[in-house]
């Protein structure tokens, strides 16, 4: 079972539709075009097009499996008293006073540019279950950091 937000689910469905309706026909057309160029045994363009199509089909099947196993989390039923998946956590580094805000999301939705970190990361793992005012001691590759939870919300 793959837990995800409605937004993450919608993105996966859109990606699947794009692959099935645009990329799959384009891959078939590329194969047909390469096939028309002659001897298939010496046609590297044909081999590349077939390989691209095979990789595309693998990705499509993986997406279908992920979508079929999806369990959408209803954030309106979650409480913001402790850090959990889909929590938007505002925190402060105890050592240097630097503030940061991250949303803890499933692996498939992680995007550091949007301040969305995977629930699998050491920081997210260290924050899970913590309450406002608590300090999480988290072991990261650079050493041990202490993060004080300032606020917990859901978007």
PDB file of C-alpha atoms in Angstrom:
ATOM      1  CA  UNK A   1       0.000   0.000   0.000  1.00  0.00           C
ATOM      2  CA  UNK A   2       1.343   3.425  -0.953  1.00  0.00           C
ATOM      3  CA  UNK A   3       0.153   6.355   1.142  1.00  0.00           C
ATOM      4  CA  UNK A   4      -0.055   9.667  -0.687  1.00  0.00           C
ATOM      5  CA  UNK A   5      -1.803  12.997  -0.841  1.00  0.00           C
ATOM      6  CA  UNK A   6      -4.610  13.724  -3.279  1.00  0.00           C
ATOM      7  CA  UNK A   7      -2.224  16.071  -5.104  1.00  0.00           C
ATOM      8  CA  UNK A   8       0.410  13.330  -5.447  1.00  0.00           C
ATOM      9  CA  UNK A   9      -2.196  10.849  -6.677  1.00  0.00           C
ATOM     10  CA  UNK A  10      -3.507  13.328  -9.258  1.00  0.00           C
ATOM     11  CA  UNK A  11       0.036  13.953 -10.539  1.00  0.00           C
ATOM     12  CA  UNK A  12       0.649  10.219 -10.984  1.00  0.00           C
ATOM     13  CA  UNK A  13      -2.647   9.774 -12.860  1.00  0.00           C
ATOM     14  CA  UNK A  14      -1.781  12.717 -15.147  1.00  0.00           C
ATOM     15  CA  UNK A  15       1.689  11.304 -15.752  1.00  0.00           C
ATOM     16  CA  UNK A  16       0.222   7.910 -16.640  1.00  0.00           C
ATOM     17  CA  UNK A  17      -2.250   9.485 -19.037  1.00  0.00           C
ATOM     18  CA  UNK A  18       0.558  11.469 -20.699  1.00  0.00           C
ATOM     19  CA  UNK A  19       2.591   8.298 -21.143  1.00  0.00           C
ATOM     20  CA  UNK A  20      -0.313   6.296 -22.550  1.00  0.00           C
ATOM     21  CA  UNK A  21      -1.784   8.919 -24.856  1.00  0.00           C
ATOM     22  CA  UNK A  22       1.287  10.836 -26.045  1.00  0.00           C
ATOM     23  CA  UNK A  23       4.525   8.970 -25.377  1.00  0.00           C
ATOM     24  CA  UNK A  24       3.324   5.456 -26.270  1.00  0.00           C
ATOM     25  CA  UNK A  25       2.024   6.470 -29.747  1.00  0.00           C
ATOM     26  CA  UNK A  26       5.233   8.471 -30.323  1.00  0.00           C
ATOM     27  CA  UNK A  27       7.325   5.416 -29.463  1.00  0.00           C
ATOM     28  CA  UNK A  28       5.288   3.252 -31.856  1.00  0.00           C
ATOM     29  CA  UNK A  29       5.693   5.853 -34.596  1.00  0.00           C
ATOM     30  CA  UNK A  30       9.465   5.941 -34.031  1.00  0.00           C
ATOM     31  CA  UNK A  31       9.606   2.148 -34.393  1.00  0.00           C
ATOM     32  CA  UNK A  32       7.559   2.259 -37.599  1.00  0.00           C
ATOM     33  CA  UNK A  33       9.770   4.997 -39.026  1.00  0.00           C
ATOM     34  CA  UNK A  34      12.946   3.086 -38.180  1.00  0.00           C
ATOM     35  CA  UNK A  35      11.480  -0.139 -39.607  1.00  0.00           C
ATOM     36  CA  UNK A  36      10.868   1.640 -42.934  1.00  0.00           C
ATOM     37  CA  UNK A  37      14.578   2.414 -43.232  1.00  0.00           C
ATOM     38  CA  UNK A  38      15.501  -1.088 -44.252  1.00  0.00           C
ATOM     39  CA  UNK A  39      17.360  -4.085 -42.866  1.00  0.00           C
ATOM     40  CA  UNK A  40      16.418  -4.492 -39.198  1.00  0.00           C
ATOM     41  CA  UNK A  41      19.469  -6.593 -38.324  1.00  0.00           C
ATOM     42  CA  UNK A  42      21.787  -3.602 -38.871  1.00  0.00           C
ATOM     43  CA  UNK A  43      19.385  -0.833 -37.904  1.00  0.00           C
ATOM     44  CA  UNK A  44      20.534   0.712 -34.603  1.00  0.00           C
ATOM     45  CA  UNK A  45      17.761   3.317 -34.810  1.00  0.00           C
ATOM     46  CA  UNK A  46      15.197   0.496 -34.786  1.00  0.00           C
ATOM     47  CA  UNK A  47      16.915  -1.175 -31.801  1.00  0.00           C
ATOM     48  CA  UNK A  48      16.983   2.115 -29.882  1.00  0.00           C
ATOM     49  CA  UNK A  49      13.306   2.776 -30.619  1.00  0.00           C
ATOM     50  CA  UNK A  50      12.343  -0.734 -29.453  1.00  0.00           C
ATOM     51  CA  UNK A  51      14.405  -0.314 -26.281  1.00  0.00           C
ATOM     52  CA  UNK A  52      12.780   3.074 -25.593  1.00  0.00           C
ATOM     53  CA  UNK A  53       9.348   1.509 -26.048  1.00  0.00           C
ATOM     54  CA  UNK A  54      10.210  -1.341 -23.668  1.00  0.00           C
ATOM     55  CA  UNK A  55      11.413   1.112 -20.998  1.00  0.00           C
ATOM     56  CA  UNK A  56       8.262   3.198 -21.452  1.00  0.00           C
ATOM     57  CA  UNK A  57       6.070   0.117 -20.979  1.00  0.00           C
ATOM     58  CA  UNK A  58       7.950  -0.765 -17.783  1.00  0.00           C
ATOM     59  CA  UNK A  59       7.369   2.750 -16.438  1.00  0.00           C
ATOM     60  CA  UNK A  60       3.678   2.600 -17.401  1.00  0.00           C
ATOM     61  CA  UNK A  61       3.258  -0.725 -15.599  1.00  0.00           C
ATOM     62  CA  UNK A  62       5.056   0.584 -12.500  1.00  0.00           C
ATOM     63  CA  UNK A  63       2.811   3.655 -12.417  1.00  0.00           C
ATOM     64  CA  UNK A  64      -0.313   1.524 -12.839  1.00  0.00           C
ATOM     65  CA  UNK A  65       0.788  -0.678  -9.936  1.00  0.00           C
ATOM     66  CA  UNK A  66       1.546   2.343  -7.748  1.00  0.00           C
ATOM     67  CA  UNK A  67      -1.813   3.941  -8.552  1.00  0.00           C
ATOM     68  CA  UNK A  68      -3.690   0.704  -7.888  1.00  0.00           C
ATOM     69  CA  UNK A  69      -2.038   0.410  -4.445  1.00  0.00           C
ATOM     70  CA  UNK A  70      -2.563   4.087  -3.564  1.00  0.00           C
ATOM     71  CA  UNK A  71      -4.213   5.017  -0.301  1.00  0.00           C
ATOM     72  CA  UNK A  72      -5.070   8.707  -0.258  1.00  0.00           C
ATOM     73  CA  UNK A  73      -4.615  10.369   3.116  1.00  0.00           C
ATOM     74  CA  UNK A  74      -7.422  12.712   4.148  1.00  0.00           C
ATOM     75  CA  UNK A  75      -5.610  15.546   5.929  1.00  0.00           C
ATOM     76  CA  UNK A  76      -8.885  16.915   7.321  1.00  0.00           C
ATOM     77  CA  UNK A  77      -9.020  13.889   9.624  1.00  0.00           C
ATOM     78  CA  UNK A  78      -5.465  14.296  10.896  1.00  0.00           C
ATOM     79  CA  UNK A  79      -4.569  16.190  14.065  1.00  0.00           C
ATOM     80  CA  UNK A  80      -1.734  18.690  14.112  1.00  0.00           C
ATOM     81  CA  UNK A  81      -0.629  17.833  17.642  1.00  0.00           C
ATOM     82  CA  UNK A  82       2.193  15.526  16.515  1.00  0.00           C
ATOM     83  CA  UNK A  83       4.370  15.296  13.415  1.00  0.00           C
ATOM     84  CA  UNK A  84       3.131  12.682  10.943  1.00  0.00           C
ATOM     85  CA  UNK A  85       3.058  12.097   7.210  1.00  0.00           C
ATOM     86  CA  UNK A  86       1.778  15.174   5.304  1.00  0.00           C
ATOM     87  CA  UNK A  87       2.593  17.429   8.277  1.00  0.00           C
ATOM     88  CA  UNK A  88       4.084  20.811   7.442  1.00  0.00           C
ATOM     89  CA  UNK A  89       6.677  21.263  10.173  1.00  0.00           C
ATOM     90  CA  UNK A  90       8.292  24.554  11.093  1.00  0.00           C
ATOM     91  CA  UNK A  91      11.450  23.969  13.097  1.00  0.00           C
ATOM     92  CA  UNK A  92      14.569  25.702  14.370  1.00  0.00           C
ATOM     93  CA  UNK A  93      18.092  24.367  14.513  1.00  0.00           C
ATOM     94  CA  UNK A  94      18.965  24.681  18.211  1.00  0.00           C
ATOM     95  CA  UNK A  95      22.677  25.183  17.523  1.00  0.00           C
ATOM     96  CA  UNK A  96      22.571  28.016  14.960  1.00  0.00           C
ATOM     97  CA  UNK A  97      18.987  29.309  15.280  1.00  0.00           C
ATOM     98  CA  UNK A  98      18.236  28.734  11.586  1.00  0.00           C
ATOM     99  CA  UNK A  99      14.538  28.186  10.884  1.00  0.00           C
ATOM    100  CA  UNK A 100      13.227  25.868   8.198  1.00  0.00           C
ATOM    101  CA  UNK A 101       9.907  24.433   7.121  1.00  0.00           C
ATOM    102  CA  UNK A 102       9.390  21.041   5.489  1.00  0.00           C
ATOM    103  CA  UNK A 103       6.358  19.013   4.545  1.00  0.00           C
ATOM    104  CA  UNK A 104       6.795  15.301   5.190  1.00  0.00           C
ATOM    105  CA  UNK A 105       5.503  13.395   2.176  1.00  0.00           C
ATOM    106  CA  UNK A 106       5.607   9.868   0.710  1.00  0.00           C
ATOM    107  CA  UNK A 107       8.718   8.930  -1.268  1.00  0.00           C
ATOM    108  CA  UNK A 108       6.920   9.476  -4.602  1.00  0.00           C
ATOM    109  CA  UNK A 109       6.093  13.112  -3.773  1.00  0.00           C
ATOM    110  CA  UNK A 110       9.443  14.256  -2.380  1.00  0.00           C
ATOM    111  CA  UNK A 111      10.740  17.469  -3.971  1.00  0.00           C
ATOM    112  CA  UNK A 112      13.353  19.515  -2.127  1.00  0.00           C
ATOM    113  CA  UNK A 113      12.673  22.616  -4.267  1.00  0.00           C
ATOM    114  CA  UNK A 114       9.132  22.618  -2.836  1.00  0.00           C
ATOM    115  CA  UNK A 115      10.431  21.846   0.693  1.00  0.00           C
ATOM    116  CA  UNK A 116       8.831  18.401   0.571  1.00  0.00           C
ATOM    117  CA  UNK A 117      10.990  15.698   2.125  1.00  0.00           C
ATOM    118  CA  UNK A 118      10.423  11.967   1.996  1.00  0.00           C
ATOM    119  CA  UNK A 119       9.133  10.246   5.091  1.00  0.00           C
ATOM    120  CA  UNK A 120      12.100   7.884   4.582  1.00  0.00           C
ATOM    121  CA  UNK A 121      14.762  10.579   5.192  1.00  0.00           C
ATOM    122  CA  UNK A 122      16.624  10.694   8.515  1.00  0.00           C
ATOM    123  CA  UNK A 123      15.212  14.164   9.278  1.00  0.00           C
ATOM    124  CA  UNK A 124      11.608  13.078   8.686  1.00  0.00           C
ATOM    125  CA  UNK A 125      12.142   9.880  10.682  1.00  0.00           C
ATOM    126  CA  UNK A 126      13.527  11.913  13.585  1.00  0.00           C
ATOM    127  CA  UNK A 127      10.576  14.333  13.509  1.00  0.00           C
ATOM    128  CA  UNK A 128       7.767  11.758  13.356  1.00  0.00           C
ATOM    129  CA  UNK A 129       5.753  11.615  16.572  1.00  0.00           C
ATOM    130  CA  UNK A 130       7.258  14.806  18.022  1.00  0.00           C
ATOM    131  CA  UNK A 131       5.085  17.625  19.418  1.00  0.00           C
ATOM    132  CA  UNK A 132       5.381  21.411  19.333  1.00  0.00           C
ATOM    133  CA  UNK A 133       8.142  22.512  21.711  1.00  0.00           C
ATOM    134  CA  UNK A 134       9.956  19.167  21.644  1.00  0.00           C
ATOM    135  CA  UNK A 135      13.504  18.859  20.408  1.00  0.00           C
ATOM    136  CA  UNK A 136      14.331  16.096  17.961  1.00  0.00           C
ATOM    137  CA  UNK A 137      17.904  14.798  17.983  1.00  0.00           C
ATOM    138  CA  UNK A 138      18.588  13.508  14.518  1.00  0.00           C
ATOM    139  CA  UNK A 139      21.653  11.701  13.244  1.00  0.00           C
ATOM    140  CA  UNK A 140      22.555  12.871   9.755  1.00  0.00           C
ATOM    141  CA  UNK A 141      25.699  12.197   7.696  1.00  0.00           C
ATOM    142  CA  UNK A 142      27.295  15.434   9.007  1.00  0.00           C
ATOM    143  CA  UNK A 143      26.689  14.441  12.632  1.00  0.00           C
ATOM    144  CA  UNK A 144      23.960  15.028  15.197  1.00  0.00           C
ATOM    145  CA  UNK A 145      21.544  17.945  14.885  1.00  0.00           C
ATOM    146  CA  UNK A 146      18.892  19.180  17.266  1.00  0.00           C
ATOM    147  CA  UNK A 147      15.690  20.584  15.784  1.00  0.00           C
ATOM    148  CA  UNK A 148      13.056  22.270  17.927  1.00  0.00           C
ATOM    149  CA  UNK A 149       9.487  21.885  16.631  1.00  0.00           C
ATOM    150  CA  UNK A 150       7.930  25.360  16.390  1.00  0.00           C
ATOM    151  CA  UNK A 151       4.678  24.616  14.562  1.00  0.00           C
ATOM    152  CA  UNK A 152       2.804  21.730  12.910  1.00  0.00           C
ATOM    153  CA  UNK A 153       0.100  22.279  10.262  1.00  0.00           C
ATOM    154  CA  UNK A 154      -1.490  20.543   7.301  1.00  0.00           C
ATOM    155  CA  UNK A 155      -1.864  22.176   3.908  1.00  0.00           C
TER     156      UNK A 155
END
